[in-house]
Amino acid sequence: MLQRWITTSYKPSAVPIHSARQLAEPYKGRAASSLGYQGQYAKNEPLEIPTSGGLASTPIPDLEGRPLLQPNNLFHSFSNSPSLEIRRRAAFMKQNAYCPHPSHHQTRLPSAPDDPEARKISGSASLPPAHVKFECPDCGIPVSCSEEHWADDYESHLEICDTLREINEDDHDLRSGRFFPEFEYPGPQIEEALVNMTNWDTYLYSREFRAINEARSMRQATRLLTYPMTIGSVLHELSPYNIRRGGRLTTEGLKSLSALRYTLHPPRSGAGLDIKGLRPNPPPVRIFILGARAESSLPREVWVQLTHIFPRATFHLIFIGPESMANRDSEFPLPERTPGNPFGAIVEDRISHQIKISTFVEYYHTLHSTGLFYPYDPYFDCFMLYHPGLGHPASSHEWEETLPQLLETKVPIICTGYTEWDMQRDRKWVEERVGGEYDLLMEPGENLFRSLRWDLNDLDPSDISCGNWGVWAFRGKRYETTRKDIE
């Protein structure tokens, strides 16, 4: 399950963040290569993906004749890949991606200062747009319409060529057929063993993960864990983000996060298993994940890791968004909308005794207007927006109605971005829309628990980014009550 998720979850298109994701929907299937591949093959291996304790492991079907790539044989051009899935991906890129050479006309408006489309000046561009056909021999990815344009623009391509080759090898590694010990997650540990949230290395060590000694395995592991750990690193009492100089947390941020930390790290209550040990339990902490896409299809073992760093708290994760069922075809058709379930929610309440997950294939502003989640409590509620594209021209209109409603709740809103430019554009859009009606809780900056693996935009091979690169937080502005002396 873990390998299948990371194999089929590509980075969404950076041009139209919401709509292009549907165009670039990953191909599924695990067919063996039809090429004359020279190498080892895994036949009838009882390979299983390990999961955390108490959860059944998921076997991978159809291993007959699946190519087994060795660590020194992971580089293949996309078009000649042993993996049918990657060859199909190459065909998709050649049909939809355009050559970035400045002699072509623009195909869209530039979305960032370093966007290759910004180099295509209308006065000097003389050629019509052309799809990429030529694969760079160094990175193996289609990047130009011809070898001549690739050679002429090689200096620009060289800036990302090494990273593209790394992406190429990481993708083939996922389909190599090897065993993935980095996807074997530890279970609960004693509360006295504190978790060090300084960075990835200290977290994995203090949580007693199996040692990860290779950079590639580290990239694969963080590609999944970045989602729960981005939330956990902000909310945890030992968070690396603080109010000291350079800690990025603001005074208002300390107020909001202190309320949540009071709930997430409660004192011992003396509860026991007998009648005398009965104690009232607080409600779960609700984390609303808006605009949910790939994160909603994460293997549930990954989200369970969030509960292990908050051993005395319970969680209710609520995925909301029209694409919140992406890569979850086995769960279709969706539940019928009935008076008891008016929005067709999918509820998963047997994952763990500490976590419950609900999914709504609906826009948040529709649910908010019905009062479905009222009341909101700053001690128990939090919003999480993974790469929302608040300021992106193709998706900002989807947040116009939602943003005022989020600020109305007065609970923390944590946002991430693919790049620094993406993150700063989102903040600028919020500033333009609501002005002084919000409080900044955490300054925008690099996420210490970002994905270490780079992702490729299939609609623009020159656009690379990594999941949750940056993180920042804000909240609806609170107005303190002041007393006026009456003379």
CSV table of C-alpha atoms in Angstrom, one decimal:
chain,number,residue,atom,x,y,z
A,1,MET,CA,0.0,0.0,0.0
A,2,LEU,CA,2.8,2.4,0.9
A,3,GLN,CA,4.7,1.7,-2.3
A,4,ARG,CA,1.5,1.9,-4.4
A,5,TRP,CA,0.6,5.4,-3.0
A,6,ILE,CA,4.0,7.0,-3.6
A,7,THR,CA,4.2,5.4,-7.0
A,8,THR,CA,0.8,6.7,-8.2
A,9,SER,CA,0.9,10.2,-6.5
A,10,TYR,CA,2.6,12.7,-8.8
A,11,LYS,CA,3.0,16.3,-8.1
A,12,PRO,CA,0.1,18.3,-9.4
A,13,SER,CA,0.6,20.6,-12.3
A,14,ALA,CA,2.0,23.9,-11.3
A,15,VAL,CA,0.2,25.8,-14.0
A,16,PRO,CA,-3.5,25.1,-13.2
A,17,ILE,CA,-3.0,23.6,-9.7
A,18,HIS,CA,-6.5,22.1,-9.4
A,19,SER,CA,-7.6,21.4,-13.0
A,20,ALA,CA,-4.3,20.2,-14.4
A,21,ARG,CA,-4.1,17.6,-11.6
A,22,GLN,CA,-7.0,15.8,-13.3
A,23,LEU,CA,-5.2,15.9,-16.6
A,24,ALA,CA,-2.0,14.5,-15.1
A,25,GLU,CA,-3.8,11.7,-13.2
A,26,PRO,CA,-1.3,8.9,-12.7
A,27,TYR,CA,-1.7,5.7,-14.6
A,28,LYS,CA,-2.3,2.7,-12.6
A,29,GLY,CA,-1.3,-0.9,-13.1
A,30,ARG,CA,1.8,-3.0,-12.4
A,31,ALA,CA,2.4,-4.7,-15.8
A,32,ALA,CA,5.9,-6.1,-16.5
A,33,SER,CA,8.1,-4.6,-19.2
A,34,SER,CA,7.4,-5.6,-22.7
A,35,LEU,CA,10.9,-4.6,-23.7
A,36,GLY,CA,13.8,-7.0,-23.9
A,37,TYR,CA,15.1,-5.9,-20.5
A,38,GLN,CA,18.3,-7.5,-19.4
A,39,GLY,CA,18.4,-8.0,-15.7
A,40,GLN,CA,17.0,-9.9,-12.8
A,41,TYR,CA,13.3,-10.7,-12.3
A,42,ALA,CA,11.4,-11.2,-9.1
A,43,LYS,CA,9.3,-14.4,-9.5
A,44,ASN,CA,6.8,-15.6,-6.9
A,45,GLU,CA,8.4,-13.7,-4.1
A,46,PRO,CA,6.2,-13.5,-1.0
A,47,LEU,CA,6.8,-9.7,-0.9
A,48,GLU,CA,4.8,-7.7,1.6
A,49,ILE,CA,4.8,-4.1,2.6
A,50,PRO,CA,5.3,-4.0,6.4
A,51,THR,CA,3.0,-1.9,8.5
A,52,SER,CA,3.0,-0.7,12.0
A,53,GLY,CA,2.0,-3.1,14.8
A,54,GLY,CA,-1.6,-4.1,14.9
A,55,LEU,CA,-2.3,-3.4,11.3
A,56,ALA,CA,-2.4,-6.2,8.7
A,57,SER,CA,0.3,-6.0,6.1
A,58,THR,CA,-0.9,-5.6,2.5
A,59,PRO,CA,0.5,-8.1,-0.1
A,60,ILE,CA,1.4,-6.8,-3.5
A,61,PRO,CA,-0.3,-8.9,-6.2
A,62,ASP,CA,1.0,-10.1,-9.6
A,63,LEU,CA,4.8,-10.4,-9.1
A,64,GLU,CA,5.3,-12.8,-11.9
A,65,GLY,CA,8.0,-11.4,-14.2
A,66,ARG,CA,8.3,-8.0,-12.5
A,67,PRO,CA,11.7,-6.5,-13.3
A,68,LEU,CA,14.1,-6.2,-10.3
A,69,LEU,CA,16.4,-3.2,-10.8
A,70,GLN,CA,19.6,-3.1,-9.0
A,71,PRO,CA,20.8,0.1,-7.2
A,72,ASN,CA,23.5,0.7,-9.9
A,73,ASN,CA,20.9,0.2,-12.7
A,74,LEU,CA,18.2,2.7,-11.8
A,75,PHE,CA,18.8,5.3,-14.6
A,76,HIS,CA,16.7,4.8,-17.7
A,77,SER,CA,15.2,7.3,-20.1
A,78,PHE,CA,11.5,7.6,-19.6
A,79,SER,CA,10.6,6.4,-23.1
A,80,ASN,CA,12.8,3.3,-22.7
A,81,SER,CA,12.0,2.5,-19.1
A,82,PRO,CA,11.5,-1.1,-18.0
A,83,SER,CA,8.4,0.2,-16.3
A,84,LEU,CA,5.3,0.4,-18.5
A,85,GLU,CA,3.9,3.1,-16.1
A,86,ILE,CA,6.9,5.3,-16.7
A,87,ARG,CA,6.7,4.8,-20.5
A,88,ARG,CA,3.1,5.9,-20.4
A,89,ARG,CA,4.1,8.9,-18.3
A,90,ALA,CA,6.7,9.8,-21.0
A,91,ALA,CA,4.0,9.6,-23.7
A,92,PHE,CA,1.8,11.9,-21.6
A,93,MET,CA,4.5,14.5,-21.3
A,94,LYS,CA,5.3,14.4,-25.0
A,95,GLN,CA,1.6,15.0,-25.8
A,96,ASN,CA,1.1,17.8,-23.3
A,97,ALA,CA,4.3,19.5,-22.3
A,98,TYR,CA,5.8,22.3,-24.4
A,99,CYS,CA,9.4,23.1,-25.2
A,100,PRO,CA,10.8,25.9,-22.9
A,101,HIS,CA,13.2,27.3,-25.6
A,102,PRO,CA,12.8,31.1,-25.8
A,103,SER,CA,12.3,31.1,-29.6
A,104,HIS,CA,8.8,29.6,-29.2
A,105,HIS,CA,5.6,31.7,-28.5
A,106,GLN,CA,4.2,31.6,-25.0
A,107,THR,CA,1.6,29.0,-24.2
A,108,ARG,CA,0.4,30.6,-21.0
A,109,LEU,CA,1.2,33.6,-18.7
A,110,PRO,CA,4.3,33.2,-16.6
A,111,SER,CA,3.4,32.1,-13.0
A,112,ALA,CA,6.7,33.0,-11.4
A,113,PRO,CA,9.8,35.1,-12.1
A,114,ASP,CA,11.9,32.0,-12.9
A,115,ASP,CA,9.2,30.5,-15.0
A,116,PRO,CA,10.7,29.5,-18.5
A,117,GLU,CA,7.6,31.0,-20.1
A,118,ALA,CA,8.8,34.4,-18.9
A,119,ARG,CA,11.9,34.1,-21.3
A,120,LYS,CA,9.6,33.9,-24.3
A,121,ILE,CA,9.4,37.6,-25.3
A,122,SER,CA,6.7,38.3,-27.8
A,123,GLY,CA,9.0,40.3,-30.0
A,124,SER,CA,11.8,37.8,-30.4
A,125,ALA,CA,9.8,34.6,-30.3
A,126,SER,CA,9.2,33.5,-33.9
A,127,LEU,CA,8.3,29.8,-33.7
A,128,PRO,CA,4.9,28.3,-32.7
A,129,PRO,CA,4.7,26.3,-29.5
A,130,ALA,CA,6.0,22.7,-29.9
A,131,HIS,CA,5.7,19.7,-27.6
A,132,VAL,CA,8.7,18.2,-26.0
A,133,LYS,CA,10.1,15.2,-28.0
A,134,PHE,CA,13.8,15.0,-27.2
A,135,GLU,CA,15.0,13.3,-24.0
A,136,CYS,CA,18.1,14.7,-22.4
A,137,PRO,CA,20.8,11.9,-22.4
A,138,ASP,CA,21.9,13.1,-18.9
A,139,CYS,CA,18.5,13.0,-17.1
A,140,GLY,CA,16.4,10.9,-19.4
A,141,ILE,CA,13.4,13.1,-19.3
A,142,PRO,CA,11.7,14.8,-22.3
A,143,VAL,CA,12.7,18.5,-22.0
A,144,SER,CA,12.9,19.9,-25.6
A,145,CYS,CA,11.3,19.7,-28.9
A,146,SER,CA,14.5,18.9,-30.7
A,147,GLU,CA,18.2,18.1,-30.0
A,148,GLU,CA,19.1,21.5,-31.5
A,149,HIS,CA,17.0,23.4,-29.0
A,150,TRP,CA,18.2,21.3,-26.2
A,151,ALA,CA,21.8,22.0,-27.1
A,152,ASP,CA,21.2,25.7,-27.6
A,153,ASP,CA,19.4,26.0,-24.2
A,154,TYR,CA,21.7,23.6,-22.4
A,155,GLU,CA,23.0,26.2,-20.0
A,156,SER,CA,19.5,26.8,-18.7
A,157,HIS,CA,18.7,23.1,-18.5
A,158,LEU,CA,21.9,22.4,-16.7
A,159,GLU,CA,20.5,24.2,-13.6
A,160,ILE,CA,18.0,21.4,-13.0
A,161,CYS,CA,19.5,18.5,-14.9
A,162,ASP,CA,21.0,16.8,-11.9
A,163,THR,CA,17.8,17.2,-10.0
A,164,LEU,CA,15.8,15.7,-12.9
A,165,ARG,CA,18.2,12.7,-13.0
A,166,GLU,CA,17.6,12.3,-9.2
A,167,ILE,CA,13.8,12.3,-9.9
A,168,ASN,CA,14.3,9.7,-12.7
A,169,GLU,CA,16.2,7.3,-10.5
A,170,ASP,CA,13.9,7.8,-7.5
A,171,ASP,CA,10.9,6.9,-9.7
A,172,HIS,CA,12.6,3.8,-11.0
A,173,ASP,CA,13.7,2.9,-7.5
A,174,LEU,CA,10.0,2.7,-6.4
A,175,ARG,CA,9.4,0.2,-9.2
A,176,SER,CA,12.6,-1.7,-8.8
A,177,GLY,CA,10.9,-4.5,-6.8
A,178,ARG,CA,13.2,-4.1,-3.8
A,179,PHE,CA,12.2,-4.4,-0.2
A,180,PHE,CA,11.5,-1.0,1.4
A,181,PRO,CA,12.6,-1.0,5.0
A,182,GLU,CA,12.1,2.8,5.2
A,183,PHE,CA,8.4,2.2,5.0
A,184,GLU,CA,8.4,0.1,8.2
A,185,TYR,CA,7.1,2.3,10.9
A,186,PRO,CA,7.6,1.9,14.7
A,187,GLY,CA,4.6,1.7,17.0
A,188,PRO,CA,3.9,3.5,20.2
A,189,GLN,CA,6.8,4.1,22.7
A,190,ILE,CA,6.9,4.9,26.4
A,191,GLU,CA,6.0,8.5,27.2
A,192,GLU,CA,9.2,9.1,29.1
A,193,ALA,CA,11.1,8.7,25.8
A,194,LEU,CA,10.7,12.3,24.4
A,195,VAL,CA,10.6,12.9,20.7
A,196,ASN,CA,13.2,15.3,19.4
A,197,MET,CA,11.5,17.5,16.8
A,198,THR,CA,14.6,19.4,15.7
A,199,ASN,CA,14.8,17.9,12.2
A,200,TRP,CA,14.3,14.7,10.3
A,201,ASP,CA,17.4,13.0,11.7
A,202,THR,CA,16.6,13.6,15.3
A,203,TYR,CA,12.9,12.7,14.9
A,204,LEU,CA,13.6,9.4,13.2
A,205,TYR,CA,16.3,8.5,15.8
A,206,SER,CA,14.2,9.4,18.8
A,207,ARG,CA,11.2,7.6,17.4
A,208,GLU,CA,13.3,4.5,16.9
A,209,PHE,CA,12.9,4.2,13.2
A,210,ARG,CA,15.1,1.7,11.5
A,211,ALA,CA,18.3,3.3,10.5
A,212,ILE,CA,18.2,4.9,7.0
A,213,ASN,CA,21.7,5.2,5.7
A,214,GLU,CA,21.1,6.1,2.1
A,215,ALA,CA,20.0,9.4,0.8
A,216,ARG,CA,17.5,7.8,-1.7
A,217,SER,CA,15.8,5.8,1.0
A,218,MET,CA,15.6,9.0,3.1
A,219,ARG,CA,13.9,10.8,0.2
A,220,GLN,CA,11.4,8.0,-0.2
A,221,ALA,CA,10.5,7.9,3.5
A,222,THR,CA,10.1,11.7,3.9
A,223,ARG,CA,7.9,11.9,0.8
A,224,LEU,CA,5.1,10.3,2.9
A,225,LEU,CA,5.9,11.4,6.4
A,226,THR,CA,6.1,15.1,5.5
A,227,TYR,CA,2.3,15.3,5.7
A,228,PRO,CA,1.6,14.2,9.3
A,229,MET,CA,5.0,15.6,10.6
A,230,THR,CA,4.4,19.1,9.2
A,231,ILE,CA,1.3,19.3,11.4
A,232,GLY,CA,3.0,17.6,14.3
A,233,SER,CA,6.1,19.8,14.2
A,234,VAL,CA,4.0,23.0,14.5
A,235,LEU,CA,1.6,21.8,17.2
A,236,HIS,CA,4.0,19.8,19.4
A,237,GLU,CA,5.2,21.3,22.7
A,238,LEU,CA,8.8,20.6,21.6
A,239,SER,CA,8.2,22.3,18.2
A,240,PRO,CA,11.3,23.7,16.5
A,241,TYR,CA,9.3,26.8,15.8
A,242,ASN,CA,9.3,29.2,18.8
A,243,ILE,CA,9.1,32.8,19.8
A,244,ARG,CA,12.8,33.3,20.2
A,245,ARG,CA,14.7,35.2,17.5
A,246,GLY,CA,14.7,33.2,14.3
A,247,GLY,CA,12.0,30.9,15.6
A,248,ARG,CA,9.4,32.4,13.3
A,249,LEU,CA,6.6,32.2,15.8
A,250,THR,CA,4.8,35.4,16.6
A,251,THR,CA,3.2,36.5,19.9
A,252,GLU,CA,-0.3,35.8,18.5
A,253,GLY,CA,1.0,32.4,17.3
A,254,LEU,CA,2.2,31.5,20.7
A,255,LYS,CA,-1.3,32.3,22.1
A,256,SER,CA,-3.1,30.1,19.6
A,257,LEU,CA,-0.7,27.2,19.6
A,258,SER,CA,-0.5,27.2,23.4
A,259,ALA,CA,-4.2,26.6,23.5
A,260,LEU,CA,-3.9,23.6,21.2
A,261,ARG,CA,-0.8,22.3,23.1
A,262,TYR,CA,-2.8,22.4,26.3
A,263,THR,CA,-5.2,19.9,24.8
A,264,LEU,CA,-2.6,17.8,23.0
A,265,HIS,CA,-0.4,17.4,26.1
A,266,PRO,CA,-2.8,17.0,29.0
A,267,PRO,CA,-1.6,16.1,32.5
A,268,ARG,CA,-1.9,12.6,33.8
A,269,SER,CA,-5.5,12.0,35.0
A,270,GLY,CA,-4.9,8.8,37.0
A,271,ALA,CA,-7.2,6.9,34.8
A,272,GLY,CA,-7.3,3.1,35.1
A,273,LEU,CA,-9.0,0.0,33.9
A,274,ASP,CA,-11.3,-0.5,36.9
A,275,ILE,CA,-14.4,1.5,38.1
A,276,LYS,CA,-12.3,3.8,40.3
A,277,GLY,CA,-10.1,4.6,37.3
A,278,LEU,CA,-12.9,6.0,35.1
A,279,ARG,CA,-12.3,9.5,34.0
A,280,PRO,CA,-14.1,11.8,31.6
A,281,ASN,CA,-12.3,12.0,28.2
A,282,PRO,CA,-12.0,15.3,26.3
A,283,PRO,CA,-13.3,15.4,22.7
A,284,PRO,CA,-10.8,14.7,19.9
A,285,VAL,CA,-8.7,17.4,18.3
A,286,ARG,CA,-10.2,18.2,14.9
A,287,ILE,CA,-7.8,18.9,12.1
A,288,PHE,CA,-9.7,20.1,9.0
A,289,ILE,CA,-7.6,19.4,5.9
A,290,LEU,CA,-9.0,21.6,3.2
A,291,GLY,CA,-8.5,21.2,-0.5
A,292,ALA,CA,-7.4,17.6,0.2
A,293,ARG,CA,-5.9,15.7,-2.7
A,294,ALA,CA,-3.0,13.2,-2.5
A,295,GLU,CA,-2.8,13.5,1.3
A,296,SER,CA,-6.3,12.0,1.6
A,297,SER,CA,-5.1,8.8,0.0
A,298,LEU,CA,-2.0,8.4,2.2
A,299,PRO,CA,-1.8,4.9,3.8
A,300,ARG,CA,-3.4,5.2,7.1
A,301,GLU,CA,-0.3,3.8,8.8
A,302,VAL,CA,1.4,7.1,7.9
A,303,TRP,CA,-1.3,9.2,9.6
A,304,VAL,CA,-1.1,6.9,12.7
A,305,GLN,CA,2.4,8.3,13.2
A,306,LEU,CA,0.8,11.6,14.2
A,307,THR,CA,-0.8,9.9,17.3
A,308,HIS,CA,2.5,8.5,18.5
A,309,ILE,CA,4.0,11.9,19.2
A,310,PHE,CA,0.8,12.9,21.1
A,311,PRO,CA,0.2,9.7,23.1
A,312,ARG,CA,-2.5,11.2,25.4
A,313,ALA,CA,-4.6,12.9,22.7
A,314,THR,CA,-7.1,11.7,20.2
A,315,PHE,CA,-7.6,13.1,16.7
A,316,HIS,CA,-10.3,13.5,14.1
A,317,LEU,CA,-8.9,14.2,10.7
A,318,ILE,CA,-11.5,15.7,8.3
A,319,PHE,CA,-10.5,15.7,4.6
A,320,ILE,CA,-12.6,18.2,2.6
A,321,GLY,CA,-12.4,19.0,-1.1
A,322,PRO,CA,-13.8,18.0,-4.5
A,323,GLU,CA,-10.6,15.9,-5.1
A,324,SER,CA,-10.4,14.3,-1.7
A,325,MET,CA,-11.1,10.9,-3.2
A,326,ALA,CA,-8.2,11.0,-5.7
A,327,ASN,CA,-6.4,7.7,-6.0
A,328,ARG,CA,-9.1,5.9,-4.0
A,329,ASP,CA,-10.9,4.2,-6.8
A,330,SER,CA,-11.5,1.0,-4.8
A,331,GLU,CA,-13.9,3.0,-2.5
A,332,PHE,CA,-16.2,4.1,-5.3
A,333,PRO,CA,-19.1,4.5,-5.6
A,334,LEU,CA,-19.5,7.1,-2.8
A,335,PRO,CA,-22.1,6.6,-0.1
A,336,GLU,CA,-25.6,7.9,-0.9
A,337,ARG,CA,-26.6,11.2,0.5
A,338,THR,CA,-29.3,10.4,3.0
A,339,PRO,CA,-30.9,12.5,5.9
A,340,GLY,CA,-28.5,10.8,8.3
A,341,ASN,CA,-25.5,11.5,6.0
A,342,PRO,CA,-26.5,14.5,3.9
A,343,PHE,CA,-23.0,15.1,2.4
A,344,GLY,CA,-22.1,11.5,1.7
A,345,ALA,CA,-19.2,11.5,4.3
A,346,ILE,CA,-16.9,8.5,4.4
A,347,VAL,CA,-16.0,7.7,7.9
A,348,GLU,CA,-13.0,5.5,9.0
A,349,ASP,CA,-13.2,4.9,12.7
A,350,ARG,CA,-11.3,1.6,13.1
A,351,ILE,CA,-7.9,2.8,12.2
A,352,SER,CA,-6.7,3.2,15.7
A,353,HIS,CA,-8.2,4.0,19.1
A,354,GLN,CA,-6.6,7.5,18.9
A,355,ILE,CA,-7.6,8.6,15.4
A,356,LYS,CA,-10.7,8.8,13.2
A,357,ILE,CA,-10.8,10.0,9.6
A,358,SER,CA,-13.8,11.5,7.7
A,359,THR,CA,-13.8,12.5,4.1
A,360,PHE,CA,-16.2,14.9,2.4
A,361,VAL,CA,-16.2,15.3,-1.4
A,362,GLU,CA,-17.4,18.8,-1.2
A,363,TYR,CA,-16.2,22.4,-0.9
A,364,TYR,CA,-15.7,23.7,2.6
A,365,HIS,CA,-17.8,26.8,2.2
A,366,THR,CA,-20.8,24.6,1.4
A,367,LEU,CA,-20.3,22.7,4.6
A,368,HIS,CA,-19.6,25.8,6.6
A,369,SER,CA,-22.8,27.5,5.6
A,370,THR,CA,-24.8,24.6,7.0
A,371,GLY,CA,-23.2,24.9,10.4
A,372,LEU,CA,-22.1,21.2,10.2
A,373,PHE,CA,-18.9,21.7,12.2
A,374,TYR,CA,-20.1,24.4,14.6
A,375,PRO,CA,-19.0,25.4,17.2
A,376,TYR,CA,-15.3,25.9,16.6
A,377,ASP,CA,-13.0,25.8,19.6
A,378,PRO,CA,-9.4,27.2,19.5
A,379,TYR,CA,-8.5,24.5,22.1
A,380,PHE,CA,-9.7,21.7,19.9
A,381,ASP,CA,-9.7,22.8,16.2
A,382,CYS,CA,-7.1,23.6,13.5
A,383,PHE,CA,-7.1,24.0,9.7
A,384,MET,CA,-4.4,22.6,7.5
A,385,LEU,CA,-4.0,23.6,3.9
A,386,TYR,CA,-1.4,21.6,1.9
A,387,HIS,CA,-0.3,23.6,-1.2
A,388,PRO,CA,-3.7,25.3,-1.5
A,389,GLY,CA,-2.7,27.7,-4.3
A,390,LEU,CA,-4.5,30.6,-2.6
A,391,GLY,CA,-2.9,33.1,-4.9
A,392,HIS,CA,-2.6,31.0,-8.1
A,393,PRO,CA,-4.6,32.5,-11.0
A,394,ALA,CA,-6.1,29.1,-11.8
A,395,SER,CA,-7.4,28.3,-8.3
A,396,SER,CA,-7.7,31.5,-6.3
A,397,HIS,CA,-11.3,31.9,-7.2
A,398,GLU,CA,-12.1,28.6,-5.4
A,399,TRP,CA,-10.9,30.2,-2.1
A,400,GLU,CA,-12.7,33.6,-2.5
A,401,GLU,CA,-15.8,32.4,-0.5
A,402,THR,CA,-13.9,30.1,1.8
A,403,LEU,CA,-11.3,32.6,3.2
A,404,PRO,CA,-13.7,34.9,5.1
A,405,GLN,CA,-15.3,31.8,6.7
A,406,LEU,CA,-12.0,30.5,7.8
A,407,LEU,CA,-11.1,33.8,9.5
A,408,GLU,CA,-14.5,33.8,11.1
A,409,THR,CA,-13.7,30.7,13.1
A,410,LYS,CA,-10.7,32.4,14.9
A,411,VAL,CA,-8.7,29.1,14.9
A,412,PRO,CA,-5.2,28.5,13.5
A,413,ILE,CA,-4.8,28.0,9.7
A,414,ILE,CA,-1.5,26.3,8.7
A,415,CYS,CA,-0.5,26.5,5.1
A,416,THR,CA,2.3,25.0,3.1
A,417,GLY,CA,3.8,25.8,-0.4
A,418,TYR,CA,5.7,24.0,-3.1
A,419,THR,CA,8.3,26.8,-3.3
A,420,GLU,CA,9.1,30.0,-1.6
A,421,TRP,CA,7.5,31.9,-4.5
A,422,ASP,CA,4.3,29.8,-4.2
A,423,MET,CA,4.2,30.5,-0.5
A,424,GLN,CA,4.8,34.2,-0.7
A,425,ARG,CA,2.2,34.5,-3.5
A,426,ASP,CA,-0.4,32.9,-1.2
A,427,ARG,CA,0.4,35.3,1.6
A,428,LYS,CA,0.2,38.3,-0.7
A,429,TRP,CA,-3.2,37.1,-1.9
A,430,VAL,CA,-4.5,36.8,1.7
A,431,GLU,CA,-3.2,40.3,2.5
A,432,GLU,CA,-4.9,41.8,-0.6
A,433,ARG,CA,-8.2,40.1,0.2
A,434,VAL,CA,-8.6,40.6,3.9
A,435,GLY,CA,-6.0,43.2,4.8
A,436,GLY,CA,-5.8,43.8,8.5
A,437,GLU,CA,-8.5,41.2,9.4
A,438,TYR,CA,-6.0,38.5,10.1
A,439,ASP,CA,-3.1,37.8,12.5
A,440,LEU,CA,0.1,36.2,11.4
A,441,LEU,CA,0.9,33.2,13.6
A,442,MET,CA,4.1,32.0,12.0
A,443,GLU,CA,6.4,33.8,9.5
A,444,PRO,CA,6.7,32.1,6.1
A,445,GLY,CA,9.8,30.1,5.7
A,446,GLU,CA,11.3,26.7,4.9
A,447,ASN,CA,9.6,23.7,6.5
A,448,LEU,CA,12.0,21.7,8.6
A,449,PHE,CA,10.0,18.6,7.8
A,450,ARG,CA,9.5,19.1,4.1
A,451,SER,CA,9.8,16.2,1.7
A,452,LEU,CA,13.4,15.7,0.7
A,453,ARG,CA,12.4,14.2,-2.6
A,454,TRP,CA,11.8,16.5,-5.6
A,455,ASP,CA,8.8,16.2,-7.8
A,456,LEU,CA,8.3,16.7,-11.5
A,457,ASN,CA,5.4,18.6,-13.2
A,458,ASP,CA,4.4,16.4,-16.1
A,459,LEU,CA,2.9,19.4,-17.9
A,460,ASP,CA,6.1,21.4,-17.6
A,461,PRO,CA,9.3,19.2,-17.1
A,462,SER,CA,11.3,22.4,-16.2
A,463,ASP,CA,9.1,22.9,-13.2
A,464,ILE,CA,10.4,21.0,-10.2
A,465,SER,CA,9.4,21.3,-6.5
A,466,CYS,CA,9.1,19.3,-3.3
A,467,GLY,CA,6.2,18.6,-1.1
A,468,ASN,CA,5.5,21.0,1.7
A,469,TRP,CA,8.7,23.0,1.1
A,470,GLY,CA,7.5,26.0,3.2
A,471,VAL,CA,5.1,26.5,6.0
A,472,TRP,CA,3.4,29.5,7.6
A,473,ALA,CA,0.2,30.1,9.6
A,474,PHE,CA,-2.4,32.8,10.2
A,475,ARG,CA,-5.8,33.3,12.0
A,476,GLY,CA,-8.8,35.6,12.0
A,477,LYS,CA,-8.0,38.7,13.9
A,478,ARG,CA,-9.1,38.8,17.5
A,479,TYR,CA,-10.2,42.0,19.1
A,480,GLU,CA,-9.6,42.2,22.8
A,481,THR,CA,-12.4,43.6,25.0
A,482,THR,CA,-11.5,46.9,26.6
A,483,ARG,CA,-13.3,48.5,29.5
A,484,LYS,CA,-14.2,52.2,29.4
A,485,ASP,CA,-14.6,54.0,32.6
A,486,ILE,CA,-17.9,55.8,32.8
A,487,GLU,CA,-17.6,59.1,34.6
